[in-house]
Amino acid sequence: MTLLLLSITACDRTKINQAASSTQSPTPQDVKSTPVGQSKKIKVVATFLPIYLFTKAVAGEAADVEILIPPGTDVHEYQATPGNVRAIASAKVLVKNGLGLEQFLADTVKNAKNSQLMEIDTSKGIQAVNEISPTEKITDGEKDHDHDHDHTHTSGNPHIWLDPVLAKQQIINIRDGLIKADPENKSTYEVNAAAYIQELEKLDQEFKQTLKPTRNCTFITFHDAFPYLAKRYNLKQVAVVAIPEDQLSPADVQKTVNVVKKYQVKALFSEPGVDNKLLASLAQDLKLPLQTLDSLEAGQTEPKYYFQVMKANLQTVANGCK
């Protein structure tokens, strides 16, 4: 059965297993960081929410971790502030997603003039998938609409954190970078990373088992955030539908209706924090349920929050693909 899932963002919105730490038995609590007074904690800045969650999980209490972009702020279009420059100027480590997502960083780092800064690119070793080509994008074609959701990344699609297996590689990259920057706390970073990787592996297995009956489920998004998730679990993202936020023209509605019919859509999906009036109206017209799918660009700053959101996404996709 072919299914179409639609999602919209609030912001506008592997060589994997061999690199995992062999440490298995200790828990993050078993390994303590250097006591305060003996060694000053290094300062680490992470660009936006998923990268902060991963970095904080690995660093634990061994480093002071700050986030540059407030959760819920659109990372795709973010403009750096003087506070960002100051934060990077005083940091030992900068952790970024990579793949061209944080376009504001190059100038910000340059302005910070921090010659000692170490950058960790969490996308290192990850093969990016291409953005959906313009010919696959279904838009209203009207120039007077501001399609904020249409982001182009020349380095490939950057939403790697939404694939639990690729998230493991991001954790590994963060772990190795922090060890290089702060070798005194190597054991802490290793154990914390191992614990988080173990949880990611459990999450991956849960996705595999739950989505096994939904192979080849096809979906379309308003936000091109889920191609890695689709590829990993034998789903298919085929296009991006760009619908203006201000109002739906008759042409917008008709084009969406055509897509719904073509792919035999079963549900529409929105993201948390979105004003759903337009989608709710569209869902009502199409007689389809409206549910929530989260790209994790807004939310809580506790590292376990990643698993909470991803498990909710899993149930949402599984229910939509029935």
PDB file of C-alpha atoms in Angstrom:
ATOM      1  CA  MET A   1       0.000   0.000   0.000  1.00  0.00           C
ATOM      2  CA  THR A   2       1.334   3.400  -0.967  1.00  0.00           C
ATOM      3  CA  LEU A   3       0.978   6.102   1.652  1.00  0.00           C
ATOM      4  CA  LEU A   4       1.685   9.793   1.687  1.00  0.00           C
ATOM      5  CA  LEU A   5       2.664  11.592   4.862  1.00  0.00           C
ATOM      6  CA  LEU A   6       2.788  15.392   4.899  1.00  0.00           C
ATOM      7  CA  SER A   7       4.799  17.412   7.423  1.00  0.00           C
ATOM      8  CA  ILE A   8       5.432  21.131   7.975  1.00  0.00           C
ATOM      9  CA  THR A   9       8.147  22.865  10.049  1.00  0.00           C
ATOM     10  CA  ALA A  10       7.522  25.439  12.769  1.00  0.00           C
ATOM     11  CA  CYS A  11      10.745  27.297  12.025  1.00  0.00           C
ATOM     12  CA  ASP A  12       9.829  28.335   8.586  1.00  0.00           C
ATOM     13  CA  ARG A  13      10.820  26.325  10.268  1.00  0.00           C
ATOM     14  CA  THR A  14      28.116   3.634   7.498  1.00  0.00           C
ATOM     15  CA  LYS A  15      31.437   2.769   8.912  1.00  0.00           C
ATOM     16  CA  ILE A  16      29.354   3.302  12.010  1.00  0.00           C
ATOM     17  CA  ASN A  17      29.533   0.180  14.162  1.00  0.00           C
ATOM     18  CA  GLN A  18      33.299  -0.211  13.940  1.00  0.00           C
ATOM     19  CA  ALA A  19      33.856   3.225  15.384  1.00  0.00           C
ATOM     20  CA  ALA A  20      31.720   2.711  18.512  1.00  0.00           C
ATOM     21  CA  SER A  21      33.538   2.514  21.805  1.00  0.00           C
ATOM     22  CA  SER A  22      34.250  -0.960  23.075  1.00  0.00           C
ATOM     23  CA  THR A  23      33.561   0.124  26.652  1.00  0.00           C
ATOM     24  CA  GLN A  24      30.435  -1.708  27.813  1.00  0.00           C
ATOM     25  CA  SER A  25      30.063  -2.230  31.537  1.00  0.00           C
ATOM     26  CA  PRO A  26      30.456   1.116  33.362  1.00  0.00           C
ATOM     27  CA  THR A  27      27.614   3.595  33.389  1.00  0.00           C
ATOM     28  CA  PRO A  28      28.184   7.336  32.910  1.00  0.00           C
ATOM     29  CA  GLN A  29      27.837   7.705  36.668  1.00  0.00           C
ATOM     30  CA  ASP A  30      30.678   5.254  37.309  1.00  0.00           C
ATOM     31  CA  VAL A  31      33.244   7.582  35.744  1.00  0.00           C
ATOM     32  CA  LYS A  32      33.622  10.959  37.376  1.00  0.00           C
ATOM     33  CA  SER A  33      35.127  14.044  35.785  1.00  0.00           C
ATOM     34  CA  THR A  34      38.075  15.869  37.269  1.00  0.00           C
ATOM     35  CA  PRO A  35      36.977  17.445  40.587  1.00  0.00           C
ATOM     36  CA  VAL A  36      36.361  21.167  40.596  1.00  0.00           C
ATOM     37  CA  GLY A  37      39.449  22.949  41.841  1.00  0.00           C
ATOM     38  CA  GLN A  38      41.913  20.559  40.245  1.00  0.00           C
ATOM     39  CA  SER A  39      41.149  21.397  36.631  1.00  0.00           C
ATOM     40  CA  LYS A  40      38.930  24.012  35.018  1.00  0.00           C
ATOM     41  CA  LYS A  41      36.177  22.609  32.817  1.00  0.00           C
ATOM     42  CA  ILE A  42      36.526  23.355  29.143  1.00  0.00           C
ATOM     43  CA  LYS A  43      33.834  25.491  27.530  1.00  0.00           C
ATOM     44  CA  VAL A  44      31.999  23.901  24.626  1.00  0.00           C
ATOM     45  CA  VAL A  45      29.417  25.567  22.399  1.00  0.00           C
ATOM     46  CA  ALA A  46      26.984  23.544  20.283  1.00  0.00           C
ATOM     47  CA  THR A  47      25.092  25.147  17.431  1.00  0.00           C
ATOM     48  CA  PHE A  48      21.456  24.065  17.822  1.00  0.00           C
ATOM     49  CA  LEU A  49      19.235  21.672  19.740  1.00  0.00           C
ATOM     50  CA  PRO A  50      20.065  18.179  18.392  1.00  0.00           C
ATOM     51  CA  ILE A  51      23.799  18.955  18.444  1.00  0.00           C
ATOM     52  CA  TYR A  52      23.478  20.333  21.965  1.00  0.00           C
ATOM     53  CA  LEU A  53      21.636  17.187  23.122  1.00  0.00           C
ATOM     54  CA  PHE A  54      24.358  14.940  21.694  1.00  0.00           C
ATOM     55  CA  THR A  55      27.216  17.081  23.001  1.00  0.00           C
ATOM     56  CA  LYS A  56      25.741  17.354  26.486  1.00  0.00           C
ATOM     57  CA  ALA A  57      25.193  13.592  26.567  1.00  0.00           C
ATOM     58  CA  VAL A  58      28.865  12.936  25.826  1.00  0.00           C
ATOM     59  CA  ALA A  59      30.288  15.746  27.950  1.00  0.00           C
ATOM     60  CA  GLY A  60      28.189  15.088  31.034  1.00  0.00           C
ATOM     61  CA  GLU A  61      29.614  17.133  33.907  1.00  0.00           C
ATOM     62  CA  ALA A  62      33.146  17.133  32.498  1.00  0.00           C
ATOM     63  CA  ALA A  63      32.611  20.230  30.353  1.00  0.00           C
ATOM     64  CA  ASP A  64      30.437  23.329  30.322  1.00  0.00           C
ATOM     65  CA  VAL A  65      28.191  23.101  27.253  1.00  0.00           C
ATOM     66  CA  GLU A  66      26.247  26.060  25.846  1.00  0.00           C
ATOM     67  CA  ILE A  67      23.836  26.283  22.928  1.00  0.00           C
ATOM     68  CA  LEU A  68      24.214  29.034  20.317  1.00  0.00           C
ATOM     69  CA  ILE A  69      20.769  29.002  18.704  1.00  0.00           C
ATOM     70  CA  PRO A  70      17.766  29.041  21.057  1.00  0.00           C
ATOM     71  CA  PRO A  71      15.518  25.997  20.528  1.00  0.00           C
ATOM     72  CA  GLY A  72      12.685  26.837  18.183  1.00  0.00           C
ATOM     73  CA  THR A  73      14.730  29.370  16.210  1.00  0.00           C
ATOM     74  CA  ASP A  74      15.148  28.557  12.523  1.00  0.00           C
ATOM     75  CA  VAL A  75      18.694  27.302  12.065  1.00  0.00           C
ATOM     76  CA  HIS A  76      18.337  27.430   8.285  1.00  0.00           C
ATOM     77  CA  GLU A  77      18.018  31.209   8.225  1.00  0.00           C
ATOM     78  CA  TYR A  78      19.759  32.088  11.500  1.00  0.00           C
ATOM     79  CA  GLN A  79      21.706  35.325  11.775  1.00  0.00           C
ATOM     80  CA  ALA A  80      24.489  35.419  14.370  1.00  0.00           C
ATOM     81  CA  THR A  81      24.311  37.798  17.327  1.00  0.00           C
ATOM     82  CA  PRO A  82      27.101  39.594  19.200  1.00  0.00           C
ATOM     83  CA  GLY A  83      26.469  37.121  22.009  1.00  0.00           C
ATOM     84  CA  ASN A  84      27.257  34.254  19.641  1.00  0.00           C
ATOM     85  CA  VAL A  85      30.554  35.880  18.732  1.00  0.00           C
ATOM     86  CA  ARG A  86      31.455  36.317  22.392  1.00  0.00           C
ATOM     87  CA  ALA A  87      30.515  32.725  23.193  1.00  0.00           C
ATOM     88  CA  ILE A  88      32.732  31.357  20.436  1.00  0.00           C
ATOM     89  CA  ALA A  89      35.543  33.750  21.342  1.00  0.00           C
ATOM     90  CA  SER A  90      35.759  32.257  24.835  1.00  0.00           C
ATOM     91  CA  ALA A  91      35.134  28.610  23.900  1.00  0.00           C
ATOM     92  CA  LYS A  92      37.586  25.758  23.632  1.00  0.00           C
ATOM     93  CA  VAL A  93      35.363  23.678  21.322  1.00  0.00           C
ATOM     94  CA  LEU A  94      32.645  24.426  18.777  1.00  0.00           C
ATOM     95  CA  VAL A  95      30.378  21.522  17.786  1.00  0.00           C
ATOM     96  CA  LYS A  96      28.308  21.789  14.605  1.00  0.00           C
ATOM     97  CA  ASN A  97      26.061  19.564  12.538  1.00  0.00           C
ATOM     98  CA  GLY A  98      27.896  20.313   9.293  1.00  0.00           C
ATOM     99  CA  LEU A  99      26.760  19.652   5.719  1.00  0.00           C
ATOM    100  CA  GLY A 100      26.264  23.372   5.223  1.00  0.00           C
ATOM    101  CA  LEU A 101      23.396  23.689   7.681  1.00  0.00           C
ATOM    102  CA  GLU A 102      24.912  26.377   9.906  1.00  0.00           C
ATOM    103  CA  GLN A 103      25.616  28.909   7.179  1.00  0.00           C
ATOM    104  CA  PHE A 104      26.130  31.701   9.695  1.00  0.00           C
ATOM    105  CA  LEU A 105      29.127  30.018  11.336  1.00  0.00           C
ATOM    106  CA  ALA A 106      32.012  30.886   9.015  1.00  0.00           C
ATOM    107  CA  ASP A 107      31.757  34.637   9.497  1.00  0.00           C
ATOM    108  CA  THR A 108      30.893  34.243  13.173  1.00  0.00           C
ATOM    109  CA  VAL A 109      33.995  32.179  13.868  1.00  0.00           C
ATOM    110  CA  LYS A 110      36.091  34.643  11.898  1.00  0.00           C
ATOM    111  CA  ASN A 111      34.738  37.554  13.919  1.00  0.00           C
ATOM    112  CA  ALA A 112      35.372  35.702  17.184  1.00  0.00           C
ATOM    113  CA  LYS A 113      39.131  35.659  16.450  1.00  0.00           C
ATOM    114  CA  ASN A 114      39.696  32.578  18.619  1.00  0.00           C
ATOM    115  CA  SER A 115      42.901  30.993  17.344  1.00  0.00           C
ATOM    116  CA  GLN A 116      42.634  28.193  19.916  1.00  0.00           C
ATOM    117  CA  LEU A 117      39.135  27.116  18.916  1.00  0.00           C
ATOM    118  CA  MET A 118      38.663  23.470  17.938  1.00  0.00           C
ATOM    119  CA  GLU A 119      35.720  22.675  15.662  1.00  0.00           C
ATOM    120  CA  ILE A 120      33.936  19.327  15.667  1.00  0.00           C
ATOM    121  CA  ASP A 121      31.959  18.564  12.513  1.00  0.00           C
ATOM    122  CA  THR A 122      29.523  15.839  13.540  1.00  0.00           C
ATOM    123  CA  SER A 123      28.818  14.925   9.906  1.00  0.00           C
ATOM    124  CA  LYS A 124      32.380  13.644   9.395  1.00  0.00           C
ATOM    125  CA  GLY A 125      32.292  10.174   7.842  1.00  0.00           C
ATOM    126  CA  ILE A 126      28.615  10.411   6.887  1.00  0.00           C
ATOM    127  CA  GLN A 127      27.576  10.129   3.254  1.00  0.00           C
ATOM    128  CA  ALA A 128      25.004  12.832   2.614  1.00  0.00           C
ATOM    129  CA  VAL A 129      22.000  12.245   0.416  1.00  0.00           C
ATOM    130  CA  ASN A 130      21.121  14.853  -2.170  1.00  0.00           C
ATOM    131  CA  GLU A 131      18.361  17.349  -1.643  1.00  0.00           C
ATOM    132  CA  ILE A 132      15.180  16.551  -3.485  1.00  0.00           C
ATOM    133  CA  SER A 133      15.663  17.994  -6.937  1.00  0.00           C
ATOM    134  CA  PRO A 134      13.578  20.993  -8.039  1.00  0.00           C
ATOM    135  CA  THR A 135      11.753  18.817 -10.556  1.00  0.00           C
ATOM    136  CA  GLU A 136      10.436  16.706  -7.688  1.00  0.00           C
ATOM    137  CA  LYS A 137       9.268  19.684  -5.679  1.00  0.00           C
ATOM    138  CA  ILE A 138       5.616  20.498  -5.997  1.00  0.00           C
ATOM    139  CA  THR A 139       4.960  24.203  -5.397  1.00  0.00           C
ATOM    140  CA  ASP A 140       2.196  26.637  -6.107  1.00  0.00           C
ATOM    141  CA  GLY A 141       4.428  28.393  -8.633  1.00  0.00           C
ATOM    142  CA  GLU A 142       3.332  31.860  -7.573  1.00  0.00           C
ATOM    143  CA  LYS A 143       6.136  34.362  -6.957  1.00  0.00           C
ATOM    144  CA  ASP A 144       4.106  36.411  -4.492  1.00  0.00           C
ATOM    145  CA  HIS A 145       4.238  33.648  -1.900  1.00  0.00           C
ATOM    146  CA  ASP A 146       7.177  33.435   0.494  1.00  0.00           C
ATOM    147  CA  HIS A 147       8.124  29.769   0.665  1.00  0.00           C
ATOM    148  CA  ASP A 148      10.232  29.833   3.786  1.00  0.00           C
ATOM    149  CA  HIS A 149      10.285  26.042   3.964  1.00  0.00           C
ATOM    150  CA  ASP A 150      12.253  25.657   0.738  1.00  0.00           C
ATOM    151  CA  HIS A 151      15.885  25.406   1.861  1.00  0.00           C
ATOM    152  CA  THR A 152      18.707  24.371  -0.447  1.00  0.00           C
ATOM    153  CA  HIS A 153      21.933  22.903   0.940  1.00  0.00           C
ATOM    154  CA  THR A 154      24.713  22.421  -1.582  1.00  0.00           C
ATOM    155  CA  SER A 155      26.492  19.853   0.603  1.00  0.00           C
ATOM    156  CA  GLY A 156      23.465  17.554   0.657  1.00  0.00           C
ATOM    157  CA  ASN A 157      20.544  17.169   3.024  1.00  0.00           C
ATOM    158  CA  PRO A 158      21.775  18.044   6.552  1.00  0.00           C
ATOM    159  CA  HIS A 159      19.062  16.365   8.670  1.00  0.00           C
ATOM    160  CA  ILE A 160      21.251  13.418   9.668  1.00  0.00           C
ATOM    161  CA  TRP A 161      20.270  13.508  13.354  1.00  0.00           C
ATOM    162  CA  LEU A 162      16.846  12.057  12.486  1.00  0.00           C
ATOM    163  CA  ASP A 163      18.456   8.716  11.592  1.00  0.00           C
ATOM    164  CA  PRO A 164      19.447   6.877  14.821  1.00  0.00           C
ATOM    165  CA  VAL A 165      22.306   5.084  13.061  1.00  0.00           C
ATOM    166  CA  LEU A 166      23.792   8.303  11.712  1.00  0.00           C
ATOM    167  CA  ALA A 167      23.246   9.877  15.132  1.00  0.00           C
ATOM    168  CA  LYS A 168      25.648   7.222  16.442  1.00  0.00           C
ATOM    169  CA  GLN A 169      28.335   8.532  14.116  1.00  0.00           C
ATOM    170  CA  GLN A 170      27.651  12.043  15.334  1.00  0.00           C
ATOM    171  CA  ILE A 171      28.128  10.889  18.925  1.00  0.00           C
ATOM    172  CA  ILE A 172      31.389   9.187  17.954  1.00  0.00           C
ATOM    173  CA  ASN A 173      32.658  12.339  16.282  1.00  0.00           C
ATOM    174  CA  ILE A 174      31.778  14.405  19.345  1.00  0.00           C
ATOM    175  CA  ARG A 175      33.430  11.892  21.644  1.00  0.00           C
ATOM    176  CA  ASP A 176      36.656  11.828  19.677  1.00  0.00           C
ATOM    177  CA  GLY A 177      36.746  15.610  19.379  1.00  0.00           C
ATOM    178  CA  LEU A 178      36.214  16.168  23.086  1.00  0.00           C
ATOM    179  CA  ILE A 179      38.920  13.640  23.941  1.00  0.00           C
ATOM    180  CA  LYS A 180      41.331  15.483  21.686  1.00  0.00           C
ATOM    181  CA  ALA A 181      40.440  18.818  23.276  1.00  0.00           C
ATOM    182  CA  ASP A 182      40.321  17.532  26.839  1.00  0.00           C
ATOM    183  CA  PRO A 183      42.322  14.280  27.195  1.00  0.00           C
ATOM    184  CA  GLU A 184      42.160  14.412  31.002  1.00  0.00           C
ATOM    185  CA  ASN A 185      38.477  13.464  30.818  1.00  0.00           C
ATOM    186  CA  LYS A 186      38.869  10.780  28.159  1.00  0.00           C
ATOM    187  CA  SER A 187      37.305   8.021  30.256  1.00  0.00           C
ATOM    188  CA  THR A 188      34.249  10.164  31.020  1.00  0.00           C
ATOM    189  CA  TYR A 189      33.644  10.975  27.362  1.00  0.00           C
ATOM    190  CA  GLU A 190      34.112   7.336  26.353  1.00  0.00           C
ATOM    191  CA  VAL A 191      31.660   5.964  28.888  1.00  0.00           C
ATOM    192  CA  ASN A 192      29.048   8.656  28.333  1.00  0.00           C
ATOM    193  CA  ALA A 193      29.248   8.127  24.563  1.00  0.00           C
ATOM    194  CA  ALA A 194      28.994   4.351  24.942  1.00  0.00           C
ATOM    195  CA  ALA A 195      25.853   4.679  27.065  1.00  0.00           C
ATOM    196  CA  TYR A 196      24.174   7.007  24.548  1.00  0.00           C
ATOM    197  CA  ILE A 197      25.198   4.816  21.617  1.00  0.00           C
ATOM    198  CA  GLN A 198      23.651   1.823  23.346  1.00  0.00           C
ATOM    199  CA  GLU A 199      20.363   3.703  23.604  1.00  0.00           C
ATOM    200  CA  LEU A 200      20.586   4.701  19.935  1.00  0.00           C
ATOM    201  CA  GLU A 201      21.095   1.056  18.967  1.00  0.00           C
ATOM    202  CA  LYS A 202      17.993   0.086  20.938  1.00  0.00           C
ATOM    203  CA  LEU A 203      16.064   2.858  19.202  1.00  0.00           C
ATOM    204  CA  ASP A 204      17.250   1.639  15.804  1.00  0.00           C
ATOM    205  CA  GLN A 205      16.038  -1.874  16.559  1.00  0.00           C
ATOM    206  CA  GLU A 206      12.690  -0.526  17.699  1.00  0.00           C
ATOM    207  CA  PHE A 207      12.326   1.399  14.437  1.00  0.00           C
ATOM    208  CA  LYS A 208      13.247  -1.690  12.395  1.00  0.00           C
ATOM    209  CA  GLN A 209      10.786  -3.960  14.156  1.00  0.00           C
ATOM    210  CA  THR A 210       7.913  -1.493  14.260  1.00  0.00           C
ATOM    211  CA  LEU A 211       8.239  -0.300  10.657  1.00  0.00           C
ATOM    212  CA  LYS A 212       8.961  -3.707   9.103  1.00  0.00           C
ATOM    213  CA  PRO A 213       5.302  -4.149   8.053  1.00  0.00           C
ATOM    214  CA  THR A 214       5.298  -0.715   6.390  1.00  0.00           C
ATOM    215  CA  ARG A 215       8.046  -1.230   3.802  1.00  0.00           C
ATOM    216  CA  ASN A 216       7.765   1.094   0.804  1.00  0.00           C
ATOM    217  CA  CYS A 217       5.411   3.459   2.609  1.00  0.00           C
ATOM    218  CA  THR A 218       5.648   6.663   0.547  1.00  0.00           C
ATOM    219  CA  PHE A 219       5.501  10.146   1.996  1.00  0.00           C
ATOM    220  CA  ILE A 220       5.739  13.770   0.943  1.00  0.00           C
ATOM    221  CA  THR A 221       6.839  16.585   3.246  1.00  0.00           C
ATOM    222  CA  PHE A 222       6.575  20.349   3.451  1.00  0.00           C
ATOM    223  CA  HIS A 223       9.994  20.287   5.152  1.00  0.00           C
ATOM    224  CA  ASP A 224      12.675  18.109   3.559  1.00  0.00           C
ATOM    225  CA  ALA A 225      13.780  16.719   6.920  1.00  0.00           C
ATOM    226  CA  PHE A 226      13.203  12.977   6.751  1.00  0.00           C
ATOM    227  CA  PRO A 227      15.058  11.408   3.791  1.00  0.00           C
ATOM    228  CA  TYR A 228      17.605   9.653   6.037  1.00  0.00           C
ATOM    229  CA  LEU A 229      14.870   8.208   8.222  1.00  0.00           C
ATOM    230  CA  ALA A 230      13.016   7.058   5.125  1.00  0.00           C
ATOM    231  CA  LYS A 231      16.080   5.464   3.564  1.00  0.00           C
ATOM    232  CA  ARG A 232      17.080   3.683   6.759  1.00  0.00           C
ATOM    233  CA  TYR A 233      13.711   2.020   7.310  1.00  0.00           C
ATOM    234  CA  ASN A 234      12.640   1.299   3.726  1.00  0.00           C
ATOM    235  CA  LEU A 235      10.222   4.178   3.447  1.00  0.00           C
ATOM    236  CA  LYS A 236      10.257   6.630   0.569  1.00  0.00           C
ATOM    237  CA  GLN A 237      10.232  10.430   0.542  1.00  0.00           C
ATOM    238  CA  VAL A 238       9.345  11.426  -2.991  1.00  0.00           C
ATOM    239  CA  ALA A 239       8.708  15.174  -3.036  1.00  0.00           C
ATOM    240  CA  VAL A 240       8.414  18.376  -1.085  1.00  0.00           C
ATOM    241  CA  VAL A 241       5.159  20.312  -1.228  1.00  0.00           C
ATOM    242  CA  ALA A 242       5.647  24.031  -0.617  1.00  0.00           C
ATOM    243  CA  ILE A 243       2.536  25.719   0.686  1.00  0.00           C
ATOM    244  CA  PRO A 244       2.552  29.378   1.825  1.00  0.00           C
ATOM    245  CA  GLU A 245       1.981  30.089   5.501  1.00  0.00           C
ATOM    246  CA  ASP A 246      -0.201  33.167   5.085  1.00  0.00           C
ATOM    247  CA  GLN A 247      -3.110  31.750   3.133  1.00  0.00           C
ATOM    248  CA  LEU A 248      -3.986  28.903   0.809  1.00  0.00           C
ATOM    249  CA  SER A 249      -5.029  29.964  -2.650  1.00  0.00           C
ATOM    250  CA  PRO A 250      -7.421  27.761  -4.646  1.00  0.00           C
ATOM    251  CA  ALA A 251      -4.392  26.742  -6.727  1.00  0.00           C
ATOM    252  CA  ASP A 252      -2.527  25.662  -3.560  1.00  0.00           C
ATOM    253  CA  VAL A 253      -5.425  23.513  -2.454  1.00  0.00           C
ATOM    254  CA  GLN A 254      -5.889  21.949  -5.869  1.00  0.00           C
ATOM    255  CA  LYS A 255      -2.206  21.063  -6.229  1.00  0.00           C
ATOM    256  CA  THR A 256      -2.188  19.477  -2.803  1.00  0.00           C
ATOM    257  CA  VAL A 257      -5.359  17.556  -3.573  1.00  0.00           C
ATOM    258  CA  ASN A 258      -3.723  16.243  -6.731  1.00  0.00           C
ATOM    259  CA  VAL A 259      -0.708  15.039  -4.750  1.00  0.00           C
ATOM    260  CA  VAL A 260      -2.963  13.387  -2.186  1.00  0.00           C
ATOM    261  CA  LYS A 261      -4.798  11.509  -4.913  1.00  0.00           C
ATOM    262  CA  LYS A 262      -1.631  10.514  -6.754  1.00  0.00           C
ATOM    263  CA  TYR A 263      -0.007   8.943  -3.697  1.00  0.00           C
ATOM    264  CA  GLN A 264      -3.152   7.749  -1.939  1.00  0.00           C
ATOM    265  CA  VAL A 265      -2.483   9.831   1.146  1.00  0.00           C
ATOM    266  CA  LYS A 266      -3.692   8.476   4.481  1.00  0.00           C
ATOM    267  CA  ALA A 267      -2.682  11.294   6.856  1.00  0.00           C
ATOM    268  CA  LEU A 268      -1.281  14.818   7.110  1.00  0.00           C
ATOM    269  CA  PHE A 269       1.540  15.573   9.518  1.00  0.00           C
ATOM    270  CA  SER A 270       2.430  18.873  11.162  1.00  0.00           C
ATOM    271  CA  GLU A 271       5.309  19.744  13.502  1.00  0.00           C
ATOM    272  CA  PRO A 272       4.999  20.949  17.111  1.00  0.00           C
ATOM    273  CA  GLY A 273       4.494  24.660  17.608  1.00  0.00           C
ATOM    274  CA  VAL A 274       2.983  25.249  14.187  1.00  0.00           C
ATOM    275  CA  ASP A 275      -0.174  27.297  13.756  1.00  0.00           C
ATOM    276  CA  ASN A 276      -2.153  24.452  12.262  1.00  0.00           C
ATOM    277  CA  LYS A 277      -5.168  26.431  11.055  1.00  0.00           C
ATOM    278  CA  LEU A 278      -4.264  26.091   7.382  1.00  0.00           C
ATOM    279  CA  LEU A 279      -3.332  22.441   7.627  1.00  0.00           C
ATOM    280  CA  ALA A 280      -6.349  21.702   9.784  1.00  0.00           C
ATOM    281  CA  SER A 281      -8.573  23.285   7.163  1.00  0.00           C
ATOM    282  CA  LEU A 282      -6.833  21.355   4.417  1.00  0.00           C
ATOM    283  CA  ALA A 283      -7.076  18.093   6.361  1.00  0.00           C
ATOM    284  CA  GLN A 284     -10.773  18.700   6.927  1.00  0.00           C
ATOM    285  CA  ASP A 285     -11.362  19.364   3.242  1.00  0.00           C
ATOM    286  CA  LEU A 286      -9.459  16.210   2.329  1.00  0.00           C
ATOM    287  CA  LYS A 287     -11.103  14.193   5.127  1.00  0.00           C
ATOM    288  CA  LEU A 288      -7.693  13.151   6.477  1.00  0.00           C
ATOM    289  CA  PRO A 289      -6.354  13.046  10.057  1.00  0.00           C
ATOM    290  CA  LEU A 290      -3.784  15.663  11.105  1.00  0.00           C
ATOM    291  CA  GLN A 291      -0.973  14.399  13.355  1.00  0.00           C
ATOM    292  CA  THR A 292       2.456  15.577  14.564  1.00  0.00           C
ATOM    293  CA  LEU A 293       5.938  14.674  13.270  1.00  0.00           C
ATOM    294  CA  ASP A 294       8.896  16.365  14.971  1.00  0.00           C
ATOM    295  CA  SER A 295      12.230  17.319  13.332  1.00  0.00           C
ATOM    296  CA  LEU A 296      13.749  18.051  16.766  1.00  0.00           C
ATOM    297  CA  GLU A 297      14.658  21.666  16.073  1.00  0.00           C
ATOM    298  CA  ALA A 298      12.706  22.852  19.112  1.00  0.00           C
ATOM    299  CA  GLY A 299      12.088  21.407  22.542  1.00  0.00           C
ATOM    300  CA  GLN A 300      13.783  20.444  25.787  1.00  0.00           C
ATOM    301  CA  THR A 301      17.545  20.522  26.414  1.00  0.00           C
ATOM    302  CA  GLU A 302      17.817  17.262  28.358  1.00  0.00           C
ATOM    303  CA  PRO A 303      19.781  14.658  26.296  1.00  0.00           C
ATOM    304  CA  LYS A 304      17.097  12.002  26.866  1.00  0.00           C
ATOM    305  CA  TYR A 305      14.636  14.270  25.054  1.00  0.00           C
ATOM    306  CA  TYR A 306      15.997  12.975  21.759  1.00  0.00           C
ATOM    307  CA  PHE A 307      14.678   9.480  22.491  1.00  0.00           C
ATOM    308  CA  GLN A 308      11.334  10.797  23.716  1.00  0.00           C
ATOM    309  CA  VAL A 309      10.753  12.642  20.437  1.00  0.00           C
ATOM    310  CA  MET A 310      12.055   9.905  18.169  1.00  0.00           C
ATOM    311  CA  LYS A 311       9.881   7.249  19.807  1.00  0.00           C
ATOM    312  CA  ALA A 312       6.872   9.514  19.381  1.00  0.00           C
ATOM    313  CA  ASN A 313       7.829   9.990  15.715  1.00  0.00           C
ATOM    314  CA  LEU A 314       8.059   6.238  15.307  1.00  0.00           C
ATOM    315  CA  GLN A 315       4.530   5.696  16.577  1.00  0.00           C
ATOM    316  CA  THR A 316       3.255   8.553  14.414  1.00  0.00           C
ATOM    317  CA  VAL A 317       4.787   7.098  11.251  1.00  0.00           C
ATOM    318  CA  ALA A 318       3.692   3.556  12.136  1.00  0.00           C
ATOM    319  CA  ASN A 319       0.102   4.669  12.704  1.00  0.00           C
ATOM    320  CA  GLY A 320       0.097   6.741   9.528  1.00  0.00           C
ATOM    321  CA  CYS A 321       1.430   3.865   7.439  1.00  0.00           C
ATOM    322  CA  LYS A 322      -1.210   1.374   8.516  1.00  0.00           C
TER     323      LYS A 322
END
